[in-house]
CSV table of C-alpha atoms and ligand atoms in Angstrom, one decimal:
chain,number,residue,atom,x,y,z
A,1392,MET,CA,6.4,45.7,78.7
A,1393,PRO,CA,7.8,47.3,75.6
A,1394,LYS,CA,11.5,48.2,75.7
A,1395,SER,CA,13.0,51.5,75.0
A,1396,TYR,CA,16.6,52.5,74.2
A,1397,LYS,CA,19.1,55.2,75.0
A,1398,ILE,CA,20.5,56.4,71.7
A,1399,ALA,CA,23.6,58.5,70.9
A,1400,ILE,CA,24.2,60.1,67.4
A,1401,LEU,CA,27.9,60.7,66.8
A,1402,GLY,CA,28.2,63.4,64.1
A,1403,ALA,CA,24.8,64.8,65.0
A,1404,THR,CA,25.5,68.2,63.3
A,1405,GLY,CA,26.5,66.8,59.9
A,1406,ALA,CA,24.4,66.1,56.8
A,1407,VAL,CA,23.7,62.5,57.7
A,1408,GLY,CA,23.4,63.2,61.5
A,1409,THR,CA,20.7,65.8,60.9
A,1410,GLU,CA,18.8,63.2,58.8
A,1411,LEU,CA,19.2,60.6,61.5
A,1412,LEU,CA,17.6,63.0,63.9
A,1413,SER,CA,14.6,63.6,61.7
A,1414,LEU,CA,14.2,59.9,60.9
A,1415,LEU,CA,14.2,59.0,64.6
A,1416,GLU,CA,11.5,61.6,65.1
A,1417,THR,CA,9.2,60.5,62.3
A,1418,ARG,CA,9.7,56.7,62.6
A,1419,ALA,CA,8.6,56.5,66.2
A,1420,PHE,CA,11.7,54.6,67.3
A,1421,PRO,CA,11.4,53.3,70.9
A,1422,LEU,CA,13.7,55.9,72.4
A,1423,SER,CA,14.0,56.7,76.0
A,1424,GLU,CA,16.8,59.3,75.7
A,1425,LEU,CA,18.8,60.9,72.9
A,1426,LYS,CA,22.3,62.2,73.2
A,1427,LEU,CA,23.8,64.3,70.4
A,1428,LEU,CA,27.6,64.2,70.0
A,1429,ALA,CA,29.9,66.0,67.6
A,1430,SER,CA,33.3,67.7,67.8
A,1431,GLU,CA,34.4,70.5,70.2
A,1432,ARG,CA,33.3,73.0,67.5
A,1433,SER,CA,29.7,72.2,68.1
A,1434,ALA,CA,29.6,71.9,71.9
A,1435,GLY,CA,26.9,74.2,73.2
A,1436,LYS,CA,24.8,74.2,70.0
A,1437,THR,CA,21.3,72.8,70.3
A,1438,LEU,CA,19.2,70.8,67.8
A,1439,PRO,CA,15.4,70.4,67.7
A,1440,PHE,CA,13.9,67.0,68.5
A,1441,ARG,CA,10.2,66.2,69.3
A,1442,GLY,CA,9.4,69.8,70.3
A,1443,GLN,CA,12.5,70.3,72.5
A,1444,ARG,CA,16.0,71.6,71.9
A,1445,ILE,CA,18.7,69.0,72.7
A,1446,PRO,CA,22.3,70.2,73.5
A,1447,VAL,CA,25.2,69.0,71.4
A,1448,GLU,CA,28.1,67.6,73.4
A,1449,ALA,CA,31.7,67.2,72.4
A,1450,VAL,CA,32.4,63.5,72.3
A,1451,GLY,CA,34.5,62.3,75.2
A,1452,GLU,CA,35.5,59.4,77.5
A,1453,HIS,CA,32.1,59.2,79.3
A,1454,SER,CA,29.9,60.0,76.3
A,1455,PHE,CA,28.7,56.4,76.0
A,1456,ASP,CA,28.0,55.6,79.7
A,1457,ASN,CA,24.5,53.9,79.8
A,1458,VAL,CA,24.0,54.3,76.0
A,1459,ASP,CA,22.4,51.3,74.3
A,1460,LEU,CA,22.9,52.2,70.7
A,1461,VAL,CA,25.2,54.6,68.8
A,1462,LEU,CA,24.5,55.8,65.3
A,1463,ALA,CA,27.8,57.1,64.1
A,1464,SER,CA,28.4,59.3,61.1
A,1465,ALA,CA,31.4,61.4,61.8
A,1466,GLY,CA,34.0,60.0,59.5
A,1467,GLY,CA,36.4,57.0,59.6
A,1468,SER,CA,39.0,58.2,62.0
A,1469,THR,CA,36.4,59.4,64.5
A,1470,SER,CA,34.7,55.9,64.3
A,1471,LYS,CA,38.1,54.1,64.7
A,1472,CYS,CA,38.7,56.2,67.8
A,1473,TRP,CA,35.2,56.1,69.5
A,1474,ALA,CA,33.4,52.9,68.3
A,1475,PRO,CA,35.6,50.5,70.4
A,1476,LYS,CA,35.1,52.7,73.4
A,1477,ALA,CA,31.3,52.7,72.9
A,1478,VAL,CA,31.3,48.9,72.6
A,1479,GLU,CA,33.4,48.6,75.7
A,1480,ALA,CA,30.8,50.8,77.5
A,1481,GLY,CA,28.1,48.3,76.5
A,1482,ALA,CA,26.6,49.9,73.5
A,1483,VAL,CA,26.0,48.5,70.0
A,1484,VAL,CA,27.4,50.8,67.2
A,1485,VAL,CA,25.8,51.2,63.7
A,1486,ASP,CA,28.7,52.8,61.9
A,1487,ASN,CA,28.2,54.8,58.7
A,1488,SER,CA,31.9,55.3,58.0
A,1489,SER,CA,34.1,53.0,55.9
A,1490,ALA,CA,36.3,52.1,59.0
A,1491,TYR,CA,34.9,48.6,59.7
A,1492,ARG,CA,33.0,47.7,56.5
A,1493,MET,CA,35.5,45.1,55.2
A,1494,ASP,CA,36.4,43.8,58.7
A,1495,PRO,CA,35.4,40.1,58.6
A,1496,GLN,CA,34.1,40.3,62.2
A,1497,VAL,CA,31.8,43.1,61.3
A,1498,PRO,CA,28.5,42.5,59.5
A,1499,LEU,CA,27.8,44.9,56.6
A,1500,VAL,CA,24.1,45.2,56.3
A,1501,VAL,CA,21.4,46.3,53.9
A,1502,PRO,CA,18.2,45.3,55.6
A,1503,GLU,CA,16.4,44.5,52.3
A,1504,VAL,CA,19.3,42.2,51.4
A,1505,ASN,CA,21.0,40.5,54.3
A,1506,PRO,CA,19.2,41.3,57.6
A,1507,GLU,CA,20.4,37.9,59.1
A,1508,ALA,CA,24.0,39.1,58.9
A,1509,ALA,CA,23.3,41.4,61.9
A,1510,ASP,CA,22.7,38.3,64.1
A,1511,ARG,CA,26.4,37.6,64.5
A,1512,HIS,CA,27.4,41.2,65.4
A,1513,GLN,CA,30.1,41.7,68.1
A,1514,GLY,CA,29.2,45.2,68.9
A,1515,ILE,CA,29.7,47.0,65.6
A,1516,ILE,CA,27.5,46.8,62.5
A,1517,ALA,CA,28.7,48.7,59.4
A,1518,ASN,CA,26.4,50.7,57.1
A,1519,PRO,CA,27.6,50.3,53.5
A,1520,ASN,CA,28.7,53.0,51.1
A,1521,CYS,CA,25.9,55.0,49.7
A,1522,THR,CA,26.2,54.0,46.0
A,1523,THR,CA,26.5,50.4,47.1
A,1524,ILE,CA,23.3,50.5,49.1
A,1525,LEU,CA,21.3,52.0,46.3
A,1526,MET,CA,22.7,49.5,43.7
A,1527,ASN,CA,22.2,46.5,46.1
A,1528,VAL,CA,18.5,47.3,46.8
A,1529,ALA,CA,17.8,47.3,43.0
A,1530,VAL,CA,20.0,44.4,42.0
A,1531,TRP,CA,19.4,41.9,44.8
A,1532,PRO,CA,15.8,40.9,43.9
A,1533,LEU,CA,16.9,40.2,40.3
A,1534,HIS,CA,19.9,38.2,41.6
A,1535,GLN,CA,17.4,36.1,43.6
A,1536,GLU,CA,15.6,35.2,40.4
A,1537,GLN,CA,18.7,34.5,38.3
A,1538,THR,CA,22.3,34.8,39.5
A,1539,VAL,CA,23.9,38.0,38.2
A,1540,GLN,CA,27.3,37.1,36.8
A,1541,ARG,CA,28.6,40.6,36.0
A,1542,ILE,CA,27.7,44.2,36.9
A,1543,VAL,CA,28.9,47.2,35.0
A,1544,VAL,CA,27.9,50.4,36.8
A,1545,SER,CA,28.5,54.1,36.2
A,1546,THR,CA,27.5,56.5,39.0
A,1547,TYR,CA,26.3,60.1,38.9
A,1548,GLN,CA,27.0,61.3,42.4
A,1549,SER,CA,25.7,64.4,44.0
A,1550,ALA,CA,27.5,66.9,46.2
A,1551,SER,CA,25.7,65.6,49.3
A,1552,GLY,CA,28.0,62.5,49.3
A,1553,ALA,CA,30.8,64.8,50.5
A,1554,GLY,CA,28.8,66.3,53.4
A,1555,ALA,CA,27.0,69.5,54.3
A,1556,ARG,CA,30.0,71.7,53.5
A,1557,ALA,CA,30.3,70.4,50.0
A,1558,MET,CA,26.6,71.1,49.3
A,1559,GLU,CA,27.1,74.7,50.4
A,1560,GLU,CA,30.3,75.0,48.4
A,1561,MET,CA,28.5,73.9,45.2
A,1562,LYS,CA,25.8,76.5,45.7
A,1563,GLU,CA,28.4,79.2,46.3
A,1564,GLN,CA,30.3,78.1,43.2
A,1565,ALA,CA,27.1,78.4,41.1
A,1566,LYS,CA,26.5,81.9,42.4
A,1567,ALA,CA,30.2,82.9,41.7
A,1568,ILE,CA,30.2,81.5,38.2
A,1569,LEU,CA,26.9,83.2,37.3
A,1570,ALA,CA,28.3,86.5,38.6
A,1571,GLY,CA,31.4,86.0,36.4
A,1572,GLN,CA,33.7,85.3,39.3
A,1573,THR,CA,36.2,82.5,39.9
A,1574,PRO,CA,34.6,79.7,42.0
A,1575,LYS,CA,36.3,78.8,45.3
A,1576,THR,CA,37.1,75.1,46.0
A,1577,GLU,CA,37.8,73.7,49.4
A,1578,ALA,CA,35.6,70.6,50.0
A,1579,PHE,CA,36.2,69.4,46.4
A,1580,PRO,CA,39.4,69.6,44.4
A,1581,TYR,CA,37.7,71.2,41.4
A,1582,PRO,CA,34.6,73.3,40.8
A,1583,LEU,CA,31.5,71.0,40.7
A,1584,ALA,CA,28.9,73.6,39.7
A,1585,PHE,CA,28.4,73.5,35.9
A,1586,ASN,CA,31.0,70.7,35.8
A,1587,LEU,CA,31.6,67.1,36.6
A,1588,PHE,CA,34.7,65.0,37.4
A,1589,PRO,CA,35.6,61.4,38.2
A,1590,HIS,CA,35.2,60.6,41.9
A,1591,ASN,CA,37.9,62.4,43.9
A,1592,SER,CA,38.8,59.4,46.2
A,1593,PRO,CA,42.4,58.0,46.1
A,1594,LEU,CA,43.3,55.9,43.1
A,1595,ASP,CA,44.9,52.4,43.2
A,1596,ASP,CA,47.6,51.1,40.9
A,1597,ARG,CA,45.0,49.7,38.5
A,1598,GLY,CA,43.4,53.1,38.1
A,1599,TYR,CA,40.3,52.4,40.2
A,1600,CYS,CA,39.4,55.0,42.9
A,1601,GLN,CA,38.4,54.0,46.4
A,1602,GLU,CA,34.7,54.7,45.8
A,1603,GLU,CA,34.7,52.3,42.8
A,1604,MET,CA,36.4,49.5,44.8
A,1605,LYS,CA,33.9,50.0,47.7
A,1606,MET,CA,31.1,49.2,45.2
A,1607,VAL,CA,33.0,46.0,44.1
A,1608,ASN,CA,34.1,44.7,47.5
A,1609,GLU,CA,31.1,45.7,49.6
A,1610,THR,CA,28.6,44.3,47.2
A,1611,ARG,CA,30.4,40.9,47.2
A,1612,LYS,CA,30.4,40.9,51.0
A,1613,ILE,CA,26.7,41.9,51.3
A,1614,PHE,CA,25.5,39.4,48.6
A,1615,GLY,CA,27.8,36.7,50.1
A,1616,ASP,CA,29.0,36.1,46.6
A,1617,SER,CA,32.7,36.5,46.0
A,1618,ASP,CA,32.4,35.3,42.4
A,1619,ILE,CA,30.2,38.2,41.1
A,1620,LYS,CA,32.2,40.3,38.6
A,1621,ILE,CA,31.8,44.0,39.1
A,1622,THR,CA,33.4,47.1,37.5
A,1623,ALA,CA,32.4,50.6,38.4
A,1624,THR,CA,33.1,54.2,37.2
A,1625,CYS,CA,32.2,56.8,39.8
A,1626,VAL,CA,31.6,60.4,38.8
A,1627,ARG,CA,30.6,63.5,40.8
A,1628,VAL,CA,27.9,65.5,39.1
A,1629,PRO,CA,26.5,69.0,39.9
A,1630,VAL,CA,23.4,67.7,41.6
A,1631,LEU,CA,22.8,68.9,45.2
A,1632,ARG,CA,21.3,65.7,46.7
A,1633,ALA,CA,20.6,62.1,45.5
A,1634,HIS,CA,22.8,59.9,43.4
A,1635,SER,CA,22.0,58.1,40.1
A,1636,GLU,CA,23.5,55.0,38.6
A,1637,ALA,CA,23.4,53.4,35.1
A,1638,ILE,CA,23.7,49.6,35.6
A,1639,ASN,CA,24.3,46.8,33.2
A,1640,LEU,CA,23.5,43.3,34.5
A,1641,GLU,CA,24.7,40.2,32.8
A,1642,PHE,CA,23.2,36.7,33.5
A,1643,ALA,CA,24.0,33.2,32.3
A,1644,ALA,CA,20.9,33.2,30.2
A,1645,PRO,CA,18.4,35.9,28.9
A,1646,PHE,CA,16.5,37.7,31.7
A,1647,SER,CA,13.0,38.8,30.6
A,1648,VAL,CA,12.6,42.6,30.8
A,1649,SER,CA,8.9,42.2,31.7
A,1650,ARG,CA,9.8,39.8,34.5
A,1651,ALA,CA,12.5,42.2,35.8
A,1652,LYS,CA,9.8,45.0,35.9
A,1653,GLU,CA,7.4,42.7,37.7
A,1654,ILE,CA,10.0,41.8,40.3
A,1655,LEU,CA,11.1,45.4,40.9
A,1656,SER,CA,7.6,46.6,41.1
A,1657,GLU,CA,7.1,44.4,44.2
A,1658,ALA,CA,10.7,44.6,45.7
A,1659,ALA,CA,11.2,46.0,49.2
A,1660,GLY,CA,12.6,49.5,49.1
A,1661,VAL,CA,12.2,50.0,45.4
A,1662,LYS,CA,9.8,52.2,43.4
A,1663,LEU,CA,9.5,51.4,39.7
A,1664,VAL,CA,9.4,54.8,37.9
A,1665,GLU,CA,8.8,54.5,34.1
A,1666,ASP,CA,6.6,56.2,31.6
A,1667,TRP,CA,8.1,55.4,28.2
A,1668,GLN,CA,5.6,57.6,26.3
A,1669,ALA,CA,6.7,60.6,28.2
A,1670,ASN,CA,10.3,59.6,28.4
A,1671,TYR,CA,10.0,59.9,32.2
A,1672,PHE,CA,12.3,58.0,34.4
A,1673,PRO,CA,14.0,58.3,37.8
A,1674,MET,CA,15.5,61.7,38.5
A,1675,PRO,CA,17.6,62.8,41.6
A,1676,MET,CA,15.4,65.8,42.2
A,1677,GLU,CA,12.3,63.5,42.6
A,1678,ALA,CA,14.2,60.9,44.6
A,1679,THR,CA,15.3,63.6,47.1
A,1680,GLY,CA,13.7,63.1,50.5
A,1681,ARG,CA,12.2,59.8,49.5
A,1682,ASP,CA,12.9,56.4,51.2
A,1683,GLU,CA,12.6,54.2,48.1
A,1684,VAL,CA,15.3,53.7,45.4
A,1685,PHE,CA,13.7,54.9,42.2
A,1686,VAL,CA,14.4,52.3,39.4
A,1687,GLY,CA,13.4,52.5,35.7
A,1688,ARG,CA,14.4,52.5,32.1
A,1689,ILE,CA,14.8,48.7,32.3
A,1690,ARG,CA,15.6,47.4,28.8
A,1691,GLN,CA,17.3,44.6,26.9
A,1692,ASP,CA,21.0,45.2,26.3
A,1693,ILE,CA,21.2,45.2,22.4
A,1694,SER,CA,24.8,44.2,22.5
A,1695,ASN,CA,24.3,41.1,24.7
A,1696,PRO,CA,21.3,38.7,24.8
A,1697,ASN,CA,22.0,37.8,28.4
A,1698,ALA,CA,22.1,41.3,29.8
A,1699,ILE,CA,19.7,44.1,30.8
A,1700,GLU,CA,20.2,47.8,31.4
A,1701,LEU,CA,18.6,49.8,34.2
A,1702,TRP,CA,18.8,53.3,35.7
A,1703,LEU,CA,18.2,54.4,39.3
A,1704,SER,CA,18.1,57.5,41.5
A,1705,GLY,CA,18.1,57.4,45.3
A,1706,ASP,CA,18.5,59.8,48.1
A,1707,GLN,CA,22.1,59.3,49.2
A,1708,ILE,CA,21.6,60.9,52.6
A,1709,ARG,CA,18.4,58.9,53.3
A,1710,LYS,CA,18.5,55.3,52.0
A,1711,GLY,CA,22.2,55.7,51.1
A,1712,ALA,CA,23.1,56.5,54.7
A,1713,ALA,CA,20.8,57.6,57.5
A,1714,LEU,CA,17.7,55.6,56.6
A,1715,ASN,CA,19.7,52.4,56.2
A,1716,ALA,CA,21.3,53.0,59.6
A,1717,VAL,CA,18.0,53.5,61.3
A,1718,GLN,CA,16.6,50.4,59.6
A,1719,ILE,CA,19.5,48.5,60.9
A,1720,ALA,CA,18.8,49.9,64.4
A,1721,GLU,CA,15.2,48.8,64.0
A,1722,LEU,CA,16.1,45.3,63.0
A,1723,LEU,CA,18.5,45.1,66.0
A,1724,VAL,CA,15.6,46.0,68.2
A,1725,ASP,CA,13.2,43.6,66.4
A,1726,ARG,CA,15.7,40.7,66.7
A,1727,ASN,CA,16.5,41.6,70.3
A,1728,LEU,CA,20.2,42.2,69.4
A,1729,VAL,CA,20.6,45.3,71.6
A,1730,ARG,CA,20.5,45.1,75.4
A,1731,PRO,CA,18.3,48.0,76.7
A,1732,THR,CA,19.3,49.6,79.9
A,1733,ALA,CA,15.8,51.2,80.1
A,1734,VAL,CA,12.6,49.1,80.1
A,1735,ALA,CA,9.6,51.4,80.6
A,1736,VAL,CA,8.4,53.4,77.6
A,1737,SER,CA,5.6,55.9,77.4
A,1738,THR,CA,3.5,55.2,74.3
B,1147,A2P,P1,31.2,69.2,63.8
B,1147,A2P,O1,29.9,69.8,63.2
B,1147,A2P,O2,31.3,69.6,65.3
B,1147,A2P,O3,32.4,69.4,63.0
B,1147,A2P,P2,29.5,66.1,57.4
B,1147,A2P,O4,29.7,64.7,56.9
B,1147,A2P,O5,28.2,66.8,57.0
B,1147,A2P,O6,30.7,67.0,57.1
B,1147,A2P,O7,29.4,66.0,59.0
B,1147,A2P,C1,30.4,65.4,59.8
B,1147,A2P,C2,30.0,65.2,61.3
B,1147,A2P,O8,31.0,64.6,62.0
B,1147,A2P,C3,29.7,66.5,62.0
B,1147,A2P,O9,28.6,66.3,63.0
B,1147,A2P,C4,31.0,66.8,62.7
B,1147,A2P,O10,30.9,67.6,63.9
B,1147,A2P,C5,31.4,65.4,63.1
B,1147,A2P,N1,32.8,65.3,63.4
B,1147,A2P,C6,33.8,65.5,62.5
B,1147,A2P,N2,35.0,65.3,63.1
B,1147,A2P,C7,34.7,64.9,64.4
B,1147,A2P,C8,35.5,64.6,65.6
B,1147,A2P,N3,36.9,64.5,65.5
B,1147,A2P,N4,34.9,64.2,66.7
B,1147,A2P,C9,33.5,64.2,66.8
B,1147,A2P,N5,32.7,64.6,65.7
B,1147,A2P,C10,33.3,64.9,64.6
């Protein structure tokens, strides 16, 4: 008899939480019950799911009783507080925050790259940083053909990376600026509309911000390759949703551009988007709402015979967060790594 699972979404009212809800709806996940959890602020709200309205509950001590799987996207401190309690209650947690990503006991998974890492989970599986996921989906298939020795990446990150409130703030800023008024800033330190700034996460003593070091450290963990050299510059740009990245990949020997295109045209989770005649390449507006990472503008690096350049755009809320988490949940189900408390399912 097919199994079905009781799922809780922690952070259900947020930008990623809302997307998790719609993905569970459209991907026919074997779900017997859905629980929506957020902060006290949202208690009493309802959200639509499969033709019904489901109440949002404030997360509390008994929220995870009889829950099989938790999809958490409510920030690092909320995960630190509630993920261990959910595991204690018998659930498996797919955590979208950065709280557990570098914990050696916790698998960090991009299903197209290292699905087998999930096999050794001890209750928590971490969903990587959004820019890391997008880069990994594009670079991994090339790394399989010939080892990447060094990655130089620059990101162009949309407002959605900072949550639903930041997206609203950028829209309000655009309206204010066009009306000749001073834009208000709360979610971001500076106006993002008609502007850009280096990523606003804390800086270390070498001058790298946290977002940049996430790309470095998480990629090494996911690829299982501590030798790969990576340097990143992360920038917030006035795009509402979907991140872009310019990536330079260096190998030990030349990597044929036509072979790179062939590999990426067949790679899981990638859509090759290139029309050189029309100067048409991946754009965040077109990647928005799409599952695939759009990759293109693949060319020889004229300054280094062993390097190639590529450009990508990917939906940060979907593949960069919610979709990757749901794919992890699906692989846990496929590999029988979640213990269901419910068995019967209506199909
Ligand atoms: P709430 O809407 O009740 O504040 P985003 O990333 O779009 O800002 O969303 C963050 C999500 O995390 C929201 O669902 C938010 O709920 C939830 N959240 C934030 N802080 C907490 C908390 N302390 N406990 C539970 N949920 C939280």
